[in-house]
PDB file of C-alpha atoms in Angstrom:
ATOM      1  CA  MET P   1      -0.111  -0.024  -0.045  1.00 41.00           C
ATOM      2  CA  GLU P   2       1.323   3.252  -0.574  1.00 48.00           C
ATOM      3  CA  GLU P   3       1.900   5.531   2.430  1.00 54.00           C
ATOM      4  CA  THR P   4       0.273   9.034   2.599  1.00 62.00           C
ATOM      5  CA  ILE P   5       0.786  11.686   4.999  1.00 66.00           C
ATOM      6  CA  SER P   6      -2.169  13.956   5.922  1.00 76.00           C
ATOM      7  CA  LEU P   7      -2.374  17.134   7.239  1.00 82.00           C
ATOM      8  CA  LYS P   8      -2.413  16.445  10.826  1.00 79.00           C
ATOM      9  CA  ASP P   9       0.383  13.894  10.732  1.00 78.00           C
ATOM     10  CA  ILE P  10       2.728  16.765   9.730  1.00 84.00           C
ATOM     11  CA  PHE P  11       1.151  19.351  12.373  1.00 86.00           C
ATOM     12  CA  MET P  12       1.921  16.475  14.937  1.00 83.00           C
ATOM     13  CA  THR P  13       5.702  15.713  13.620  1.00 84.00           C
ATOM     14  CA  LEU P  14       6.475  19.388  13.811  1.00 88.00           C
ATOM     15  CA  ARG P  15       4.380  19.822  17.161  1.00 89.00           C
ATOM     16  CA  ARG P  16       6.724  17.161  18.786  1.00 87.00           C
ATOM     17  CA  ARG P  17       9.915  18.742  17.506  1.00 89.00           C
ATOM     18  CA  LEU P  18       9.019  21.974  18.649  1.00 92.00           C
ATOM     19  CA  LYS P  19      11.903  22.720  20.813  1.00 94.00           C
ATOM     20  CA  LEU P  20      13.817  21.801  17.669  1.00 93.00           C
ATOM     21  CA  LEU P  21      12.010  24.398  15.437  1.00 94.00           C
ATOM     22  CA  ILE P  22      12.751  26.976  18.137  1.00 95.00           C
ATOM     23  CA  ILE P  23      16.620  26.179  18.893  1.00 96.00           C
ATOM     24  CA  LEU P  24      18.044  25.679  15.512  1.00 96.00           C
ATOM     25  CA  PRO P  25      16.815  29.208  14.188  1.00 96.00           C
ATOM     26  CA  ILE P  26      17.900  30.763  17.072  1.00 97.00           C
ATOM     27  CA  ILE P  27      21.327  29.541  17.247  1.00 97.00           C
ATOM     28  CA  ALA P  28      21.338  30.215  13.411  1.00 96.00           C
ATOM     29  CA  MET P  29      20.298  33.909  14.024  1.00 97.00           C
ATOM     30  CA  ILE P  30      23.147  33.763  17.063  1.00 97.00           C
ATOM     31  CA  VAL P  31      25.820  32.728  14.533  1.00 97.00           C
ATOM     32  CA  ALA P  32      25.105  35.313  11.870  1.00 96.00           C
ATOM     33  CA  ALA P  33      25.177  38.057  14.210  1.00 96.00           C
ATOM     34  CA  ALA P  34      28.193  37.302  15.626  1.00 96.00           C
ATOM     35  CA  VAL P  35      29.920  36.711  12.021  1.00 95.00           C
ATOM     36  CA  SER P  36      28.410  39.924  10.812  1.00 93.00           C
ATOM     37  CA  PHE P  37      29.706  41.770  13.561  1.00 93.00           C
ATOM     38  CA  PHE P  38      32.787  40.410  15.299  1.00 94.00           C
ATOM     39  CA  VAL P  39      34.159  38.245  12.041  1.00 95.00           C
ATOM     40  CA  LEU P  40      33.333  40.378   8.659  1.00 93.00           C
ATOM     41  CA  THR P  41      35.279  43.443   8.198  1.00 94.00           C
ATOM     42  CA  PRO P  42      32.992  46.723   7.446  1.00 94.00           C
ATOM     43  CA  MET P  43      33.197  47.735   4.115  1.00 95.00           C
ATOM     44  CA  TYR P  44      32.429  51.399   2.855  1.00 96.00           C
ATOM     45  CA  GLN P  45      31.786  52.815  -0.594  1.00 96.00           C
ATOM     46  CA  ASN P  46      32.509  56.260  -2.088  1.00 96.00           C
ATOM     47  CA  SER P  47      31.837  57.377  -5.322  1.00 95.00           C
ATOM     48  CA  THR P  48      32.690  60.500  -7.726  1.00 96.00           C
ATOM     49  CA  GLN P  49      30.919  61.497 -10.788  1.00 95.00           C
ATOM     50  CA  LEU P  50      32.570  62.852 -13.794  1.00 94.00           C
ATOM     51  CA  LEU P  51      30.445  64.245 -16.775  1.00 91.00           C
ATOM     52  CA  VAL P  52      31.861  63.599 -20.443  1.00 88.00           C
ATOM     53  CA  ASN P  53      30.806  66.683 -22.821  1.00 81.00           C
ATOM     54  CA  GLN P  54      33.257  68.123 -25.001  1.00 65.00           C
ATOM     55  CA  THR P  55      34.060  72.005 -24.110  1.00 58.00           C
ATOM     56  CA  ASN P  56      32.294  74.312 -26.652  1.00 54.00           C
ATOM     57  CA  PRO P  57      34.369  77.393 -27.380  1.00 47.00           C
ATOM     58  CA  ASN P  58      31.283  79.119 -28.357  1.00 49.00           C
ATOM     59  CA  PRO P  59      28.907  79.671 -25.097  1.00 50.00           C
ATOM     60  CA  GLU P  60      25.891  80.783 -27.615  1.00 47.00           C
ATOM     61  CA  SER P  61      26.513  77.686 -30.024  1.00 48.00           C
ATOM     62  CA  ILE P  62      24.051  74.641 -29.281  1.00 52.00           C
ATOM     63  CA  TYR P  63      25.176  71.162 -28.872  1.00 55.00           C
ATOM     64  CA  SER P  64      24.189  68.761 -31.803  1.00 62.00           C
ATOM     65  CA  GLN P  65      22.414  65.504 -31.066  1.00 67.00           C
ATOM     66  CA  ASN P  66      25.202  63.625 -32.610  1.00 74.00           C
ATOM     67  CA  GLU P  67      28.022  65.316 -29.974  1.00 71.00           C
ATOM     68  CA  ILE P  68      25.833  64.367 -27.342  1.00 71.00           C
ATOM     69  CA  ARG P  69      25.532  60.459 -28.769  1.00 77.00           C
ATOM     70  CA  THR P  70      29.500  60.239 -29.360  1.00 77.00           C
ATOM     71  CA  ASN P  71      30.289  61.518 -25.548  1.00 75.00           C
ATOM     72  CA  ILE P  72      27.874  58.770 -24.704  1.00 78.00           C
ATOM     73  CA  GLU P  73      29.503  56.259 -27.028  1.00 81.00           C
ATOM     74  CA  MET P  74      32.838  57.168 -25.595  1.00 84.00           C
ATOM     75  CA  ILE P  75      31.723  56.303 -22.134  1.00 86.00           C
ATOM     76  CA  LYS P  76      31.999  53.011 -23.306  1.00 85.00           C
ATOM     77  CA  THR P  77      35.685  53.206 -23.833  1.00 89.00           C
ATOM     78  CA  TYR P  78      36.082  55.295 -20.824  1.00 92.00           C
ATOM     79  CA  ASN P  79      35.064  52.677 -18.783  1.00 90.00           C
ATOM     80  CA  GLU P  80      37.763  50.199 -19.702  1.00 91.00           C
ATOM     81  CA  ILE P  81      40.205  52.839 -20.118  1.00 94.00           C
ATOM     82  CA  ILE P  82      39.825  53.789 -16.217  1.00 95.00           C
ATOM     83  CA  LYS P  83      40.486  50.227 -15.054  1.00 94.00           C
ATOM     84  CA  SER P  84      42.964  49.961 -17.167  1.00 94.00           C
ATOM     85  CA  PRO P  85      46.813  48.943 -15.419  1.00 95.00           C
ATOM     86  CA  PHE P  86      48.122  52.547 -17.309  1.00 95.00           C
ATOM     87  CA  ILE P  87      45.468  54.437 -15.422  1.00 96.00           C
ATOM     88  CA  LEU P  88      45.769  52.456 -12.276  1.00 96.00           C
ATOM     89  CA  ASP P  89      49.051  52.694 -11.799  1.00 96.00           C
ATOM     90  CA  LYS P  90      49.277  56.133 -11.518  1.00 96.00           C
ATOM     91  CA  VAL P  91      46.299  56.140  -9.305  1.00 96.00           C
ATOM     92  CA  ILE P  92      48.462  53.735  -6.872  1.00 96.00           C
ATOM     93  CA  ASP P  93      51.914  55.917  -7.213  1.00 96.00           C
ATOM     94  CA  GLU P  94      49.821  59.180  -6.503  1.00 94.00           C
ATOM     95  CA  ALA P  95      47.611  58.067  -3.258  1.00 94.00           C
ATOM     96  CA  GLY P  96      50.660  56.078  -2.129  1.00 93.00           C
ATOM     97  CA  VAL P  97      48.854  53.071  -1.329  1.00 93.00           C
ATOM     98  CA  ASP P  98      49.978  49.636  -0.926  1.00 93.00           C
ATOM     99  CA  LEU P  99      48.027  47.719  -3.491  1.00 94.00           C
ATOM    100  CA  THR P 100      48.597  46.175  -6.839  1.00 95.00           C
ATOM    101  CA  VAL P 101      46.596  47.211  -9.472  1.00 95.00           C
ATOM    102  CA  GLY P 102      44.778  43.892  -9.775  1.00 95.00           C
ATOM    103  CA  GLN P 103      43.725  44.751  -6.094  1.00 96.00           C
ATOM    104  CA  LEU P 104      42.887  48.300  -6.716  1.00 96.00           C
ATOM    105  CA  ASN P 105      40.829  47.207 -10.172  1.00 95.00           C
ATOM    106  CA  ASN P 106      38.594  44.333  -7.977  1.00 96.00           C
ATOM    107  CA  MET P 107      37.480  47.407  -5.836  1.00 96.00           C
ATOM    108  CA  ILE P 108      36.545  49.629  -8.280  1.00 96.00           C
ATOM    109  CA  THR P 109      33.207  50.190 -10.323  1.00 95.00           C
ATOM    110  CA  VAL P 110      32.187  52.061 -13.319  1.00 94.00           C
ATOM    111  CA  SER P 111      28.808  52.736 -14.261  1.00 90.00           C
ATOM    112  CA  SER P 112      26.535  55.256 -15.825  1.00 86.00           C
ATOM    113  CA  ALA P 113      22.803  55.415 -16.489  1.00 78.00           C
ATOM    114  CA  ASN P 114      21.579  54.835 -19.760  1.00 76.00           C
ATOM    115  CA  GLU P 115      21.552  57.559 -22.137  1.00 75.00           C
ATOM    116  CA  SER P 116      23.546  59.897 -19.593  1.00 82.00           C
ATOM    117  CA  GLN P 117      26.571  61.472 -19.722  1.00 87.00           C
ATOM    118  CA  VAL P 118      27.521  60.721 -16.363  1.00 91.00           C
ATOM    119  CA  MET P 119      29.643  58.611 -15.025  1.00 93.00           C
ATOM    120  CA  ASN P 120      30.035  57.271 -11.880  1.00 95.00           C
ATOM    121  CA  ILE P 121      33.531  56.162 -10.410  1.00 96.00           C
ATOM    122  CA  THR P 122      32.850  54.125  -7.033  1.00 96.00           C
ATOM    123  CA  VAL P 123      35.679  52.579  -4.627  1.00 97.00           C
ATOM    124  CA  GLU P 124      34.967  50.084  -2.248  1.00 96.00           C
ATOM    125  CA  ASP P 125      37.441  50.135   0.934  1.00 96.00           C
ATOM    126  CA  ASP P 126      37.408  49.171   4.276  1.00 94.00           C
ATOM    127  CA  SER P 127      38.192  52.536   5.074  1.00 94.00           C
ATOM    128  CA  ALA P 128      35.957  55.269   4.115  1.00 94.00           C
ATOM    129  CA  GLN P 129      38.427  58.236   4.046  1.00 94.00           C
ATOM    130  CA  GLU P 130      40.826  55.852   1.451  1.00 95.00           C
ATOM    131  CA  ALA P 131      37.521  54.799  -0.342  1.00 95.00           C
ATOM    132  CA  ALA P 132      36.769  58.838  -1.017  1.00 96.00           C
ATOM    133  CA  THR P 133      40.725  59.025  -1.709  1.00 95.00           C
ATOM    134  CA  LEU P 134      41.034  56.425  -4.170  1.00 96.00           C
ATOM    135  CA  ALA P 135      37.759  57.546  -5.971  1.00 96.00           C
ATOM    136  CA  ASN P 136      39.414  61.482  -6.542  1.00 96.00           C
ATOM    137  CA  THR P 137      42.665  60.070  -7.214  1.00 97.00           C
ATOM    138  CA  ILE P 138      40.840  57.871  -9.919  1.00 97.00           C
ATOM    139  CA  ALA P 139      38.897  61.014 -11.381  1.00 96.00           C
ATOM    140  CA  THR P 140      41.964  63.092 -11.335  1.00 96.00           C
ATOM    141  CA  VAL P 141      44.221  60.808 -12.958  1.00 96.00           C
ATOM    142  CA  PHE P 142      41.762  59.966 -15.427  1.00 95.00           C
ATOM    143  CA  GLN P 143      40.969  63.659 -16.438  1.00 94.00           C
ATOM    144  CA  ASP P 144      44.447  64.501 -16.898  1.00 94.00           C
ATOM    145  CA  GLU P 145      45.523  61.473 -19.002  1.00 94.00           C
ATOM    146  CA  VAL P 146      42.200  61.506 -21.293  1.00 92.00           C
ATOM    147  CA  PRO P 147      43.522  64.551 -23.584  1.00 91.00           C
ATOM    148  CA  ASP P 148      46.364  62.852 -24.300  1.00 92.00           C
ATOM    149  CA  LEU P 149      45.143  58.970 -24.761  1.00 90.00           C
ATOM    150  CA  MET P 150      42.078  60.248 -26.530  1.00 87.00           C
ATOM    151  CA  SER P 151      42.549  63.453 -28.416  1.00 85.00           C
ATOM    152  CA  VAL P 152      39.928  65.041 -26.740  1.00 83.00           C
ATOM    153  CA  ASP P 153      39.040  67.367 -23.796  1.00 84.00           C
ATOM    154  CA  ASN P 154      35.698  66.319 -22.780  1.00 85.00           C
ATOM    155  CA  VAL P 155      35.738  65.317 -19.077  1.00 90.00           C
ATOM    156  CA  SER P 156      35.499  66.924 -16.167  1.00 91.00           C
ATOM    157  CA  ILE P 157      34.676  66.558 -12.348  1.00 93.00           C
ATOM    158  CA  LEU P 158      31.373  67.000 -11.777  1.00 92.00           C
ATOM    159  CA  SER P 159      30.919  65.938  -7.847  1.00 94.00           C
ATOM    160  CA  PRO P 160      34.089  64.415  -5.974  1.00 95.00           C
ATOM    161  CA  ALA P 161      33.789  62.080  -3.111  1.00 95.00           C
ATOM    162  CA  THR P 162      33.442  62.693   0.440  1.00 93.00           C
ATOM    163  CA  PHE P 163      33.187  60.985   3.578  1.00 90.00           C
ATOM    164  CA  THR P 164      32.029  61.491   6.837  1.00 90.00           C
ATOM    165  CA  VAL P 165      33.429  59.936   9.993  1.00 87.00           C
ATOM    166  CA  ASP P 166      29.901  58.374  11.186  1.00 89.00           C
ATOM    167  CA  GLN P 167      29.731  56.920   7.796  1.00 92.00           C
ATOM    168  CA  SER P 168      27.710  53.240   7.483  1.00 91.00           C
ATOM    169  CA  PRO P 169      29.244  50.562   5.601  1.00 92.00           C
ATOM    170  CA  VAL P 170      27.619  48.717   3.307  1.00 93.00           C
ATOM    171  CA  SER P 171      28.495  45.429   4.276  1.00 92.00           C
ATOM    172  CA  PRO P 172      28.012  43.410   6.097  1.00 92.00           C
ATOM    173  CA  ASN P 173      24.306  44.015   6.559  1.00 93.00           C
ATOM    174  CA  ALA P 174      23.836  42.345  10.055  1.00 93.00           C
ATOM    175  CA  MET P 175      19.932  42.313   9.921  1.00 94.00           C
ATOM    176  CA  LEU P 176      19.765  40.873   6.382  1.00 95.00           C
ATOM    177  CA  ASN P 177      22.378  38.088   7.402  1.00 96.00           C
ATOM    178  CA  ILE P 178      20.158  37.401  10.577  1.00 97.00           C
ATOM    179  CA  ALA P 179      17.083  37.443   8.551  1.00 97.00           C
ATOM    180  CA  ILE P 180      18.170  34.762   5.926  1.00 97.00           C
ATOM    181  CA  ALA P 181      20.088  32.869   9.085  1.00 97.00           C
ATOM    182  CA  PHE P 182      16.256  32.720  10.462  1.00 97.00           C
ATOM    183  CA  VAL P 183      15.018  31.312   7.385  1.00 97.00           C
ATOM    184  CA  VAL P 184      17.814  28.955   6.611  1.00 97.00           C
ATOM    185  CA  GLY P 185      17.778  27.951  10.268  1.00 96.00           C
ATOM    186  CA  LEU P 186      14.173  26.871  10.438  1.00 96.00           C
ATOM    187  CA  MET P 187      14.108  25.411   6.680  1.00 97.00           C
ATOM    188  CA  ALA P 188      16.742  23.366   8.408  1.00 96.00           C
ATOM    189  CA  ALA P 189      14.911  22.697  11.336  1.00 95.00           C
ATOM    190  CA  VAL P 190      12.112  21.757   9.441  1.00 95.00           C
ATOM    191  CA  GLY P 191      14.017  19.380   7.213  1.00 94.00           C
ATOM    192  CA  LEU P 192      15.655  17.815  10.413  1.00 95.00           C
ATOM    193  CA  ALA P 193      12.158  17.287  12.107  1.00 92.00           C
ATOM    194  CA  PHE P 194      10.816  15.143   9.365  1.00 90.00           C
ATOM    195  CA  LEU P 195      14.301  13.467   9.042  1.00 92.00           C
ATOM    196  CA  LEU P 196      14.237  12.417  12.520  1.00 89.00           C
ATOM    197  CA  GLU P 197      10.647  11.160  12.415  1.00 82.00           C
ATOM    198  CA  TYR P 198      11.282   9.100   9.576  1.00 82.00           C
ATOM    199  CA  LEU P 199      14.438   7.594  11.257  1.00 84.00           C
ATOM    200  CA  ASP P 200      12.228   7.103  14.617  1.00 73.00           C
ATOM    201  CA  THR P 201      10.811   3.164  14.544  1.00 70.00           C
ATOM    202  CA  THR P 202       9.401   3.043  17.824  1.00 70.00           C
ATOM    203  CA  ILE P 203       5.310   2.601  17.817  1.00 65.00           C
ATOM    204  CA  LYS P 204       3.938   5.079  20.325  1.00 64.00           C
ATOM    205  CA  THR P 205      -0.083   4.975  19.419  1.00 66.00           C
ATOM    206  CA  GLU P 206      -2.423   2.273  18.088  1.00 66.00           C
ATOM    207  CA  LYS P 207      -2.521   3.916  14.743  1.00 66.00           C
ATOM    208  CA  ASP P 208       1.149   3.374  14.677  1.00 63.00           C
ATOM    209  CA  ILE P 209       0.598  -0.572  15.272  1.00 66.00           C
ATOM    210  CA  GLU P 210      -2.594  -0.251  12.434  1.00 67.00           C
ATOM    211  CA  ASP P 211       0.346   1.431  10.315  1.00 65.00           C
ATOM    212  CA  THR P 212       2.981  -1.129  10.579  1.00 63.00           C
ATOM    213  CA  LEU P 213       1.013  -4.525  11.157  1.00 62.00           C
ATOM    214  CA  ASP P 214      -1.941  -3.375   8.379  1.00 65.00           C
ATOM    215  CA  MET P 215      -4.012  -4.852  10.808  1.00 66.00           C
ATOM    216  CA  PRO P 216      -7.010  -3.416  12.614  1.00 69.00           C
ATOM    217  CA  ILE P 217      -6.905  -2.702  16.243  1.00 65.00           C
ATOM    218  CA  LEU P 218      -9.248  -4.940  18.408  1.00 60.00           C
ATOM    219  CA  GLY P 219      -8.523  -3.427  21.945  1.00 61.00           C
ATOM    220  CA  ALA P 220      -6.278  -1.485  23.941  1.00 63.00           C
ATOM    221  CA  VAL P 221      -5.320  -1.047  27.751  1.00 62.00           C
ATOM    222  CA  SER P 222      -5.952   2.026  29.288  1.00 65.00           C
ATOM    223  CA  ASN P 223      -3.001   3.530  30.914  1.00 62.00           C
ATOM    224  CA  MET P 224      -3.040   2.875  34.865  1.00 57.00           C
ATOM    225  CA  ASP P 225      -0.672   4.651  37.485  1.00 59.00           C
ATOM    226  CA  SER P 226      -0.476   1.504  39.845  1.00 55.00           C
ATOM    227  CA  VAL P 227      -1.912  -1.760  40.579  1.00 52.00           C
ATOM    228  CA  ASP P 228      -3.546  -0.399  43.379  1.00 59.00           C
ATOM    229  CA  ASP P 229      -5.475   1.796  41.057  1.00 56.00           C
ATOM    230  CA  PHE P 230      -6.706  -1.071  38.923  1.00 52.00           C
ATOM    231  CA  PHE P 231      -8.558  -2.538  41.795  1.00 55.00           C
ATOM    232  CA  LYS P 232      -9.821   0.284  42.838  1.00 58.00           C
ATOM    233  CA  LYS P 233     -11.493   0.527  39.730  1.00 55.00           C
ATOM    234  CA  SER P 234     -12.239  -3.021  39.145  1.00 56.00           C
ATOM    235  CA  SER P 235     -14.385  -2.872  42.980  1.00 56.00           C
TER     236      SER P 235
END
């Protein structure tokens, strides 16, 4: 016969393992909180904005759509140039940081919104001050080198990176980690509860006997505290 599990069986299984369903998520949350606050290094982000726009010698003239489109298309090239060893080597020397080109490259994110002439250079570091310094240094070095590399002078610093002493880190997100740990811990507890129930072959109820022997129960002996109680009920 195929064995079926009713909602009542599921509820009873979870009820019997209620302590497990409470303890395991709590342990997972405590571990996640400890790792987030005491093990993982806080990381900070700071960004600087660059405007890609050809300097117009005639203030009264109007930029054409082609010029704007050209500037937007050049941003794709600028994204690669900013993270090139040529630029990053100069940034490391000017900023005086003890980093390799590969390490600095992994710390940098260059992005721009669609159809926008604004570029964002974001640096992530364990120091908010150093992240701001590196972002500004990258912007300055890139601005100085672009005229020689591309024979154009269309990059200006729109907004330099700044930092505050009480700046909040972007990672780790302790509350998110704790919430995820609670969900994972609860799922693990439910799975473990059903596993223990499956491995537990002891007979606890009349239904267990029926399911095991596939035979109906003809009678049952009620619980008795002692032999004296039996004789008292019989008299």
